[in-house]
Coordinates of C-alpha atoms in Angstrom, one line a residue:
M1 CA -0.2 -0.3 0.1
E2 CA 3.0 2.8 0.4
E3 CA 4.5 1.7 -2.7
C4 CA 0.9 2.2 -4.2
T5 CA 0.8 5.8 -2.3
R6 CA 4.0 6.7 -3.7
L7 CA 3.9 6.2 -7.6
S8 CA 2.8 8.4 -10.0
S9 CA 3.2 6.0 -12.8
Q10 CA 4.4 2.9 -14.4
N11 CA 5.1 2.0 -18.4
V12 CA 6.8 -0.8 -20.1
G13 CA 9.3 -0.5 -22.9
V14 CA 9.9 -2.7 -25.9
D15 CA 12.8 -3.1 -27.7
V16 CA 11.2 -5.5 -30.8
S17 CA 13.5 -7.2 -32.9
K18 CA 12.4 -10.3 -35.5
D19 CA 12.4 -13.0 -33.0
T20 CA 12.2 -11.5 -29.9
L21 CA 11.2 -8.4 -27.7
D22 CA 13.2 -7.0 -25.2
V23 CA 11.4 -5.7 -21.8
V24 CA 11.7 -3.3 -19.5
F25 CA 9.0 -2.5 -16.8
S26 CA 10.2 1.0 -14.9
T27 CA 7.9 3.0 -12.4
M28 CA 8.3 6.7 -11.0
D29 CA 7.2 8.3 -7.9
L30 CA 5.6 11.5 -7.4
K31 CA 8.6 13.2 -7.5
R32 CA 9.6 11.9 -10.4
Q33 CA 12.4 9.3 -9.8
V34 CA 12.5 6.2 -12.2
K35 CA 13.4 3.4 -11.1
V36 CA 13.6 0.4 -13.1
K37 CA 11.5 -2.3 -11.7
A38 CA 12.0 -5.9 -13.8
S39 CA 13.5 -6.9 -16.8
R40 CA 12.5 -10.0 -19.3
K41 CA 12.9 -11.3 -22.7
F42 CA 9.7 -12.5 -25.0
S43 CA 9.8 -15.0 -27.9
N44 CA 8.3 -12.3 -31.1
K45 CA 5.2 -14.8 -31.3
L46 CA 1.9 -16.1 -30.2
H47 CA 3.0 -17.5 -27.0
G48 CA 5.5 -15.3 -26.3
F49 CA 2.8 -12.3 -26.4
K50 CA 0.6 -14.2 -24.0
D51 CA 3.6 -14.9 -21.4
F52 CA 3.8 -11.2 -21.7
I53 CA 0.4 -10.4 -20.8
K54 CA 0.5 -12.8 -17.8
W55 CA 3.9 -11.6 -16.5
I56 CA 3.0 -7.4 -17.0
D57 CA 0.1 -8.5 -14.9
D58 CA 1.5 -9.6 -12.2
K59 CA 3.9 -6.6 -11.7
S60 CA 1.6 -4.0 -11.9
I61 CA 0.0 -2.3 -9.6
E62 CA -3.5 -2.2 -9.2
G63 CA -4.7 1.0 -9.9
F64 CA -2.3 2.4 -12.1
E65 CA -2.6 0.4 -15.9
P66 CA 0.7 0.9 -17.2
T67 CA 1.4 2.0 -20.7
I68 CA 3.4 0.0 -23.7
L69 CA 6.3 1.8 -25.9
L70 CA 7.4 0.5 -28.8
E71 CA 10.0 1.2 -31.4
A72 CA 8.4 1.1 -34.8
T73 CA 10.9 -1.6 -36.2
G74 CA 10.5 -2.4 -40.0
V75 CA 6.9 -4.6 -39.6
Y76 CA 8.2 -6.8 -36.6
Y77 CA 6.2 -4.7 -34.0
E78 CA 2.7 -5.1 -35.9
Q79 CA 1.8 -8.1 -34.5
F80 CA 2.5 -7.4 -30.6
A81 CA 0.7 -3.9 -30.9
W82 CA -2.3 -5.5 -32.8
F83 CA -2.1 -8.0 -29.7
L84 CA -2.0 -5.1 -27.3
Y85 CA -4.2 -3.0 -28.4
E86 CA -7.4 -5.6 -29.2
R87 CA -6.8 -6.7 -25.9
K88 CA -7.6 -2.8 -24.5
Y89 CA -4.2 -2.3 -23.6
A90 CA -2.5 1.2 -23.9
V91 CA 0.2 1.2 -26.4
S92 CA 2.2 3.5 -28.1
V93 CA 5.0 3.3 -31.0
I94 CA 7.1 6.1 -31.7
L95 CA 10.1 5.9 -34.8
P96 CA 13.2 5.3 -34.3
T97 CA 14.7 8.4 -35.1
K98 CA 13.2 10.0 -32.4
A99 CA 14.2 6.8 -29.9
K100 CA 17.2 7.7 -31.0
R101 CA 17.4 11.6 -30.6
Y102 CA 15.8 11.0 -26.6
F103 CA 18.6 8.1 -25.8
Q104 CA 21.1 10.3 -26.8
A105 CA 19.6 13.5 -24.3
I106 CA 19.5 11.2 -22.0
G107 CA 23.2 10.2 -22.5
N108 CA 23.0 6.6 -22.9
K109 CA 26.8 5.9 -25.2
S110 CA 26.3 2.3 -25.5
K111 CA 23.4 0.5 -27.5
N112 CA 22.0 -3.1 -27.1
D113 CA 18.7 -4.3 -26.5
K114 CA 18.3 -3.9 -22.4
I115 CA 19.5 -0.4 -22.9
D116 CA 17.1 0.8 -25.3
A117 CA 13.9 -0.8 -23.7
T118 CA 14.7 0.8 -20.9
G119 CA 15.5 4.0 -22.7
L120 CA 11.8 3.4 -23.8
S121 CA 10.9 2.1 -20.4
R122 CA 11.6 6.0 -19.2
M123 CA 11.0 7.8 -22.4
G124 CA 7.4 6.8 -21.6
L125 CA 7.5 8.2 -18.1
E126 CA 8.7 11.3 -19.0
Q127 CA 7.0 12.5 -22.0
R128 CA 3.4 12.4 -23.1
I129 CA 3.5 10.1 -26.1
P130 CA -0.3 9.8 -28.5
L131 CA -1.8 5.7 -28.1
W132 CA -1.2 4.0 -30.9
Q133 CA -4.1 3.8 -33.2
P134 CA -3.4 1.0 -35.9
L135 CA -5.0 1.1 -39.7
S136 CA -8.3 -0.5 -40.6
K137 CA -8.2 -3.7 -42.3
D138 CA -9.2 -2.0 -45.7
F139 CA -6.7 0.6 -45.5
Y140 CA -3.8 -1.6 -44.2
R141 CA -4.2 -3.8 -47.7
L142 CA -4.2 -0.3 -49.7
R143 CA -1.0 -0.1 -47.8
L144 CA 0.0 -3.5 -49.0
L145 CA -1.0 -2.3 -52.5
T146 CA 0.5 0.9 -53.0
R147 CA 3.9 0.3 -51.7
Q148 CA 4.1 -3.4 -54.0
L149 CA 3.0 -1.3 -57.0
E150 CA 6.0 1.1 -55.6
D151 CA 8.7 -1.8 -55.5
F152 CA 7.0 -3.0 -58.9
N153 CA 7.7 0.6 -60.0
E154 CA 11.4 0.9 -58.8
Q155 CA 12.4 -3.0 -60.2
R156 CA 11.0 -1.8 -63.9
T157 CA 13.4 1.5 -64.3
V158 CA 16.3 -0.9 -62.9
I159 CA 15.5 -3.4 -65.5
L160 CA 14.8 -0.6 -68.2
N161 CA 18.6 1.1 -67.3
Q162 CA 19.7 -2.2 -67.4
L163 CA 18.5 -3.0 -70.8
H164 CA 19.8 0.6 -72.1
A165 CA 22.8 -0.5 -71.3
L166 CA 23.1 -3.6 -73.3
S167 CA 22.1 -2.2 -76.0
H168 CA 25.1 0.1 -76.0
S169 CA 27.6 -2.6 -74.9
A170 CA 30.4 -3.7 -76.6
Y171 CA 29.4 -7.5 -76.3
S172 CA 25.3 -8.3 -76.0
V173 CA 24.0 -11.3 -75.0
K174 CA 20.9 -12.5 -76.4
E175 CA 19.9 -14.7 -73.3
V176 CA 20.4 -11.9 -71.1
E177 CA 18.9 -9.5 -73.1
K178 CA 16.1 -12.0 -73.1
N179 CA 15.7 -12.8 -69.7
F180 CA 15.2 -9.0 -68.8
K181 CA 12.3 -8.5 -71.7
K182 CA 10.5 -11.4 -70.2
L183 CA 11.2 -9.8 -65.8
L184 CA 9.8 -6.6 -68.1
K185 CA 6.9 -8.4 -68.4
E186 CA 5.9 -9.7 -66.0
L187 CA 6.2 -6.7 -63.7
D188 CA 4.3 -4.9 -66.4
K189 CA 1.1 -7.7 -65.9
G190 CA 1.6 -7.1 -62.3
I191 CA 1.0 -3.2 -62.2
V192 CA -1.7 -3.5 -63.7
S193 CA -3.1 -5.9 -61.6
I194 CA -2.3 -4.2 -58.7
N195 CA -3.6 -0.5 -60.4
K196 CA -7.1 -2.0 -60.8
S197 CA -7.0 -4.1 -57.7
I198 CA -6.2 0.1 -56.0
E199 CA -9.0 1.7 -57.8
K200 CA -11.6 -1.2 -57.1
L201 CA -11.1 -1.1 -53.3
L202 CA -11.3 2.8 -53.5
M203 CA -14.5 2.7 -55.6
E204 CA -16.3 -0.2 -54.2
D205 CA -16.1 1.5 -51.3
A206 CA -19.1 3.5 -50.0
K207 CA -17.5 6.2 -48.0
L208 CA -14.3 6.5 -49.9
R209 CA -15.5 7.0 -53.7
P210 CA -17.6 10.1 -53.4
K211 CA -14.5 11.7 -51.5
V212 CA -11.9 10.1 -53.6
E213 CA -14.1 11.9 -56.9
K214 CA -13.5 14.9 -55.6
I215 CA -9.9 15.0 -54.5
I216 CA -9.3 13.8 -58.5
T217 CA -10.9 17.4 -59.8
I218 CA -7.7 19.1 -59.3
P219 CA -6.0 18.4 -62.7
G220 CA -2.6 16.7 -62.6
V221 CA -3.9 14.5 -59.2
G222 CA -4.7 10.4 -59.9
V223 CA -6.4 8.0 -58.2
R224 CA -2.6 6.3 -57.4
T225 CA -2.0 9.3 -55.3
I226 CA -4.8 9.5 -53.4
A227 CA -4.4 6.2 -52.1
V228 CA -0.6 6.3 -51.5
L229 CA -1.4 9.4 -49.1
L230 CA -5.0 7.7 -47.4
A231 CA -3.1 4.1 -47.2
E232 CA 0.0 6.4 -45.4
T233 CA -2.0 8.0 -42.8
N234 CA -5.0 6.1 -42.2
G235 CA -7.1 7.7 -44.1
F236 CA -6.0 11.4 -41.9
E237 CA -7.7 10.2 -38.9
T238 CA -4.8 10.8 -36.9
F239 CA -3.9 14.2 -37.8
E240 CA -5.4 16.9 -36.4
N241 CA -3.9 19.9 -38.1
Q242 CA -2.1 20.4 -40.9
G243 CA 1.5 20.9 -39.0
Q244 CA 1.2 17.4 -37.9
L245 CA 0.6 16.4 -41.5
V246 CA 3.4 18.2 -42.2
S247 CA 5.5 17.3 -39.9
Y248 CA 4.9 14.0 -40.4
S249 CA 5.3 14.0 -44.1
G250 CA 9.4 15.0 -44.2
Y251 CA 7.8 18.8 -45.4
D252 CA 8.5 20.2 -42.3
I253 CA 11.5 22.9 -42.1
V254 CA 14.6 23.3 -40.1
H255 CA 16.6 26.2 -39.0
N256 CA 20.0 26.1 -38.2
Q257 CA 20.8 29.6 -36.2
S258 CA 22.0 30.5 -32.5
G259 CA 23.0 34.2 -31.5
K260 CA 24.7 36.0 -34.8
Y261 CA 24.8 32.9 -37.1
S262 CA 22.3 32.0 -39.3
G263 CA 23.2 28.3 -40.9
K264 CA 21.0 27.5 -44.3
T265 CA 17.4 26.4 -43.4
K266 CA 15.8 23.3 -45.2
M267 CA 13.6 20.6 -45.4
S268 CA 13.6 18.3 -42.8
K269 CA 12.6 15.3 -45.0
K270 CA 12.3 13.2 -42.0
G271 CA 9.3 11.7 -42.5
N272 CA 7.5 9.6 -44.1
A273 CA 9.1 8.9 -47.7
H274 CA 6.2 7.1 -49.7
I275 CA 4.3 10.2 -49.6
R276 CA 7.1 12.4 -50.6
R277 CA 7.4 10.2 -53.2
A278 CA 3.7 10.0 -54.0
M279 CA 3.8 13.9 -54.2
H280 CA 6.3 14.0 -57.1
L281 CA 4.8 13.3 -60.4
P282 CA 1.5 15.3 -59.2
A283 CA 3.6 18.4 -58.7
F284 CA 4.6 18.1 -62.3
G285 CA 0.9 17.9 -63.0
V286 CA -0.8 20.7 -61.1
V287 CA 2.1 23.2 -62.3
R288 CA 1.5 21.6 -66.4
C289 CA -2.2 22.2 -66.1
Q290 CA -1.6 25.9 -64.5
V291 CA -3.8 25.0 -61.1
T292 CA -4.4 27.9 -59.0
P293 CA -2.7 28.7 -56.8
L294 CA -0.2 26.4 -57.2
A295 CA 1.6 27.3 -60.6
A296 CA 1.7 31.0 -59.1
L297 CA 3.4 29.8 -56.7
Y298 CA 6.1 27.8 -58.8
K299 CA 6.5 31.0 -60.9
R300 CA 6.9 33.1 -58.0
L301 CA 9.7 30.9 -56.6
T302 CA 11.6 30.5 -60.8
E303 CA 11.7 33.8 -60.3
R304 CA 13.4 34.5 -57.3
G305 CA 16.1 32.5 -58.3
K306 CA 15.1 29.3 -56.5
T307 CA 15.7 26.2 -58.7
K308 CA 12.9 24.9 -60.4
M309 CA 13.3 21.6 -57.8
Q310 CA 13.3 23.7 -55.6
A311 CA 10.1 25.2 -56.5
Y312 CA 8.3 21.3 -56.8
V313 CA 8.8 20.7 -53.2
A314 CA 7.0 23.8 -52.4
V315 CA 4.1 22.8 -54.8
Q316 CA 4.6 19.3 -53.4
R317 CA 3.5 20.6 -49.7
K318 CA 1.3 23.3 -51.0
L319 CA -0.6 20.3 -52.9
L320 CA 0.0 18.0 -49.8
I321 CA -2.2 21.0 -47.9
L322 CA -4.8 21.4 -50.4
I323 CA -5.6 17.4 -50.8
W324 CA -6.1 17.3 -46.3
A325 CA -8.2 20.4 -46.9
L326 CA -10.1 18.8 -49.1
W327 CA -10.9 15.8 -47.7
K328 CA -11.7 17.0 -44.2
K329 CA -14.5 18.9 -45.5
D330 CA -15.5 17.1 -48.4
Q331 CA -15.1 19.3 -50.8
A332 CA -14.4 19.8 -54.2
Y333 CA -11.6 22.2 -55.8
D334 CA -13.2 25.1 -57.3
P335 CA -10.5 26.3 -60.3
T336 CA -13.0 29.5 -61.2
Y337 CA -11.5 30.7 -57.7
H338 CA -9.6 34.1 -58.5
I339 CA -6.8 35.7 -56.8
K340 CA -7.7 39.2 -54.7
N341 CA -4.6 41.4 -54.3
I342 CA -5.2 43.3 -51.1
S343 CA -2.2 45.1 -51.7
D344 CA 1.2 45.6 -53.8
N345 CA 3.5 43.9 -50.9
E346 CA 0.4 41.4 -49.7
E347 CA -1.5 38.5 -50.9
S348 CA -4.9 37.2 -50.1
K349 CA -5.0 34.2 -48.2
L350 CA -7.8 33.1 -49.6
L351 CA -6.1 31.3 -52.5
F352 CA -9.0 29.3 -53.4
S353 CA -12.5 28.2 -52.4
L354 CA -13.9 24.8 -51.3
V355 CA -17.0 23.8 -52.5
S356 CA -19.3 21.6 -51.7
K357 CA -21.0 19.2 -55.0
G358 CA -24.8 21.1 -55.2
D359 CA -23.5 24.3 -53.8
T360 CA -23.1 27.3 -54.9
K361 CA -21.6 29.2 -52.3
K362 CA -17.8 29.6 -51.6
I363 CA -15.7 28.6 -48.6
A364 CA -12.7 30.0 -48.3
L365 CA -10.1 28.1 -46.6
E366 CA -8.8 28.6 -43.4
R367 CA -6.8 31.6 -42.7
T368 CA -3.6 30.2 -42.0
R369 CA 0.0 30.8 -43.3
A370 CA 0.2 27.5 -44.6
T371 CA -1.9 28.3 -47.8
L372 CA -0.1 31.5 -48.5
D373 CA 2.1 31.7 -51.9
E374 CA 3.1 35.1 -51.1
L375 CA 4.9 35.8 -47.7
P376 CA 7.7 37.9 -46.0
Y377 CA 10.6 35.4 -46.0
N378 CA 13.2 38.0 -43.7
E379 CA 14.9 35.5 -41.5
S380 CA 16.0 33.8 -44.3
P381 CA 15.9 33.7 -48.8
E382 CA 16.4 29.9 -48.3
V383 CA 12.8 29.4 -46.8
L384 CA 10.7 27.7 -49.7
F385 CA 7.4 27.3 -47.8
S386 CA 4.9 28.7 -44.9
L387 CA 5.9 28.3 -41.4
L388 CA 3.6 27.0 -38.6

């Protein structure tokens, strides 16, 4: 009873590998002192999950529900996280980069599975980490399809490059060329099949289809782009604002300034690479189709001396925010909205309106700095994006 009155919270840190779960159970008292209570290793299999449940229930103090913190190690954590989630345990999952930075901050110089699990248990006690929300089954299936499509397209590019190199080599071998073409043919069949499956999954869902059809009213944006965004974000369900989405996608801005020193400001790229890859071609498409205000943004940045690729990255970020806003509001893109110039130095923040089907009333997107094309970038000429 005395221990219970002194206890503030308890957390279980789990370092996940392909075969094992290294577990450390830690507690924090009212003076915020962290103490390791127990540690153990379990198998990363169903029987190991069941043993873990018995162990944690035995170690936990009644009235203090433990939270469980996992590191997202590839796909090896998913079965365990699902097992805990279905049994109503409070489970959180963080990216390895975030855990690594925390370990560095607390002075961990060595690294092994037990040390990492100890660090995770302490991190779970000291920081407020959101609970894990798994993908729905349809979005999980969609993610598997979109990622396989991405892999097939990458393999196709490799084979085409090898065929091109073979055609310019000093000596050609017909058998090698034949094998490459055979692989290419099989990949093309697979790509066609996956595309059909993706479109079928989206269009046969009564809830998803109307919203997808509204998003693809943006010229240059297709079903595959929307499929990747939905699959990687769980249908945008876990994002309360556009800043969270921008950060998750790796489009957030990193400053490097201290005192009089002002280093280069750049995009972090510490986020979901699948989203950034999916936004690459649509950025070209919306600029080519002169989609307002994205084409205007591209033009202004290139006129300021930015490279074309820097301008396209800025377009990717703005396009992602536009898609997110349209999806959340369940509204279609309105290409007829005209930008109103307020003054020579400031453009209207109302860059485009969001209009529902059958509704003629124009509803402006939230007045937020992230929707600006023209911004007072006084701190650094390298900033490409609006800062949240």
